[in-house]
Amino acid sequence: MNPHQEQQAALLNRIALNVEKLNESLEQLNEKLAKANEQNESTVLIAQVWNSYSKSVQIMLEGLGGLQPPE
């Protein structure tokens, strides 16, 4: 093997190792993003429930003629 081929082989080896490390990092990132998405599901559900509650209260208040002061 001539020096040029040795240099090319070394570079290809480095590239392959870096790609392997990148793939491992991306797998870890995907796992963490999946966990974050799972944790955000409950927040989304609470926001939807709150929005529905808020709309229901608004409809009820409109039906009652607005918020009445305490007696």
JSON list of C-alpha atoms in Angstrom, two decimals:
[
{"chain": "A", "resi": 1, "resn": "MET", "atom": "CA", "xyz": [0.00, 0.00, 0.00]},
{"chain": "A", "resi": 2, "resn": "ASN", "atom": "CA", "xyz": [1.44, 3.38, -0.97]},
{"chain": "A", "resi": 3, "resn": "PRO", "atom": "CA", "xyz": [1.41, 6.42, 1.37]},
{"chain": "A", "resi": 4, "resn": "HIS", "atom": "CA", "xyz": [-1.56, 7.99, -0.41]},
{"chain": "A", "resi": 5, "resn": "GLN", "atom": "CA", "xyz": [-3.63, 4.84, 0.04]},
{"chain": "A", "resi": 6, "resn": "GLU", "atom": "CA", "xyz": [-2.60, 4.62, 3.70]},
{"chain": "A", "resi": 7, "resn": "GLN", "atom": "CA", "xyz": [-3.64, 8.22, 4.25]},
{"chain": "A", "resi": 8, "resn": "GLN", "atom": "CA", "xyz": [-6.98, 7.59, 2.50]},
{"chain": "A", "resi": 9, "resn": "ALA", "atom": "CA", "xyz": [-7.56, 4.45, 4.59]},
{"chain": "A", "resi": 10, "resn": "ALA", "atom": "CA", "xyz": [-6.81, 6.37, 7.81]},
{"chain": "A", "resi": 11, "resn": "LEU", "atom": "CA", "xyz": [-9.19, 9.16, 6.81]},
{"chain": "A", "resi": 12, "resn": "LEU", "atom": "CA", "xyz": [-11.94, 6.69, 5.94]},
{"chain": "A", "resi": 13, "resn": "ASN", "atom": "CA", "xyz": [-11.44, 4.99, 9.29]},
{"chain": "A", "resi": 14, "resn": "ARG", "atom": "CA", "xyz": [-11.73, 8.32, 11.11]},
{"chain": "A", "resi": 15, "resn": "ILE", "atom": "CA", "xyz": [-14.86, 9.19, 9.14]},
{"chain": "A", "resi": 16, "resn": "ALA", "atom": "CA", "xyz": [-16.42, 5.81, 9.96]},
{"chain": "A", "resi": 17, "resn": "LEU", "atom": "CA", "xyz": [-15.67, 6.22, 13.67]},
{"chain": "A", "resi": 18, "resn": "ASN", "atom": "CA", "xyz": [-17.07, 9.75, 13.70]},
{"chain": "A", "resi": 19, "resn": "VAL", "atom": "CA", "xyz": [-20.23, 8.61, 11.92]},
{"chain": "A", "resi": 20, "resn": "GLU", "atom": "CA", "xyz": [-20.63, 5.83, 14.50]},
{"chain": "A", "resi": 21, "resn": "LYS", "atom": "CA", "xyz": [-20.27, 8.34, 17.35]},
{"chain": "A", "resi": 22, "resn": "LEU", "atom": "CA", "xyz": [-22.74, 10.66, 15.64]},
{"chain": "A", "resi": 23, "resn": "ASN", "atom": "CA", "xyz": [-25.27, 7.84, 15.29]},
{"chain": "A", "resi": 24, "resn": "GLU", "atom": "CA", "xyz": [-24.91, 7.00, 18.99]},
{"chain": "A", "resi": 25, "resn": "SER", "atom": "CA", "xyz": [-25.42, 10.64, 19.91]},
{"chain": "A", "resi": 26, "resn": "LEU", "atom": "CA", "xyz": [-28.49, 10.89, 17.70]},
{"chain": "A", "resi": 27, "resn": "GLU", "atom": "CA", "xyz": [-29.95, 7.75, 19.26]},
{"chain": "A", "resi": 28, "resn": "GLN", "atom": "CA", "xyz": [-29.48, 9.26, 22.72]},
{"chain": "A", "resi": 29, "resn": "LEU", "atom": "CA", "xyz": [-31.04, 12.52, 21.56]},
{"chain": "A", "resi": 30, "resn": "ASN", "atom": "CA", "xyz": [-34.04, 10.68, 20.11]},
{"chain": "A", "resi": 31, "resn": "GLU", "atom": "CA", "xyz": [-34.53, 8.79, 23.39]},
{"chain": "A", "resi": 32, "resn": "LYS", "atom": "CA", "xyz": [-34.43, 12.02, 25.39]},
{"chain": "A", "resi": 33, "resn": "LEU", "atom": "CA", "xyz": [-36.82, 13.74, 22.98]},
{"chain": "A", "resi": 34, "resn": "ALA", "atom": "CA", "xyz": [-39.22, 10.80, 23.24]},
{"chain": "A", "resi": 35, "resn": "LYS", "atom": "CA", "xyz": [-39.14, 11.08, 27.06]},
{"chain": "A", "resi": 36, "resn": "ALA", "atom": "CA", "xyz": [-39.73, 14.84, 26.87]},
{"chain": "A", "resi": 37, "resn": "ASN", "atom": "CA", "xyz": [-42.68, 14.28, 24.53]},
{"chain": "A", "resi": 38, "resn": "GLU", "atom": "CA", "xyz": [-44.16, 11.73, 26.94]},
{"chain": "A", "resi": 39, "resn": "GLN", "atom": "CA", "xyz": [-43.83, 14.18, 29.82]},
{"chain": "A", "resi": 40, "resn": "ASN", "atom": "CA", "xyz": [-45.39, 16.97, 27.75]},
{"chain": "A", "resi": 41, "resn": "GLU", "atom": "CA", "xyz": [-48.46, 14.86, 26.98]},
{"chain": "A", "resi": 42, "resn": "SER", "atom": "CA", "xyz": [-49.86, 15.44, 30.47]},
{"chain": "A", "resi": 43, "resn": "THR", "atom": "CA", "xyz": [-49.23, 19.18, 30.14]},
{"chain": "A", "resi": 44, "resn": "VAL", "atom": "CA", "xyz": [-51.08, 19.24, 26.82]},
{"chain": "A", "resi": 45, "resn": "LEU", "atom": "CA", "xyz": [-53.97, 17.30, 28.35]},
{"chain": "A", "resi": 46, "resn": "ILE", "atom": "CA", "xyz": [-54.19, 19.72, 31.29]},
{"chain": "A", "resi": 47, "resn": "ALA", "atom": "CA", "xyz": [-54.14, 22.68, 28.90]},
{"chain": "A", "resi": 48, "resn": "GLN", "atom": "CA", "xyz": [-56.96, 21.16, 26.86]},
{"chain": "A", "resi": 49, "resn": "VAL", "atom": "CA", "xyz": [-59.05, 20.49, 29.97]},
{"chain": "A", "resi": 50, "resn": "TRP", "atom": "CA", "xyz": [-58.43, 24.01, 31.24]},
{"chain": "A", "resi": 51, "resn": "ASN", "atom": "CA", "xyz": [-59.37, 25.51, 27.87]},
{"chain": "A", "resi": 52, "resn": "SER", "atom": "CA", "xyz": [-62.60, 23.49, 27.83]},
{"chain": "A", "resi": 53, "resn": "TYR", "atom": "CA", "xyz": [-63.38, 24.54, 31.41]},
{"chain": "A", "resi": 54, "resn": "SER", "atom": "CA", "xyz": [-62.69, 28.18, 30.57]},
{"chain": "A", "resi": 55, "resn": "LYS", "atom": "CA", "xyz": [-65.03, 28.06, 27.58]},
{"chain": "A", "resi": 56, "resn": "SER", "atom": "CA", "xyz": [-67.74, 26.40, 29.68]},
{"chain": "A", "resi": 57, "resn": "VAL", "atom": "CA", "xyz": [-67.43, 29.07, 32.37]},
{"chain": "A", "resi": 58, "resn": "GLN", "atom": "CA", "xyz": [-67.60, 31.81, 29.74]},
{"chain": "A", "resi": 59, "resn": "ILE", "atom": "CA", "xyz": [-70.78, 30.31, 28.27]},
{"chain": "A", "resi": 60, "resn": "MET", "atom": "CA", "xyz": [-72.30, 29.98, 31.75]},
{"chain": "A", "resi": 61, "resn": "LEU", "atom": "CA", "xyz": [-71.43, 33.57, 32.65]},
{"chain": "A", "resi": 62, "resn": "GLU", "atom": "CA", "xyz": [-72.94, 34.84, 29.41]},
{"chain": "A", "resi": 63, "resn": "GLY", "atom": "CA", "xyz": [-76.12, 32.89, 30.21]},
{"chain": "A", "resi": 64, "resn": "LEU", "atom": "CA", "xyz": [-76.26, 34.39, 33.71]},
{"chain": "A", "resi": 65, "resn": "GLY", "atom": "CA", "xyz": [-75.67, 37.91, 32.44]},
{"chain": "A", "resi": 66, "resn": "GLY", "atom": "CA", "xyz": [-72.09, 38.19, 33.59]},
{"chain": "A", "resi": 67, "resn": "LEU", "atom": "CA", "xyz": [-70.26, 37.87, 36.84]},
{"chain": "A", "resi": 68, "resn": "GLN", "atom": "CA", "xyz": [-72.38, 39.10, 39.76]},
{"chain": "A", "resi": 69, "resn": "PRO", "atom": "CA", "xyz": [-70.86, 40.76, 42.81]},
{"chain": "A", "resi": 70, "resn": "PRO", "atom": "CA", "xyz": [-71.19, 38.83, 46.09]},
{"chain": "A", "resi": 71, "resn": "GLU", "atom": "CA", "xyz": [-74.24, 39.65, 48.20]}
]
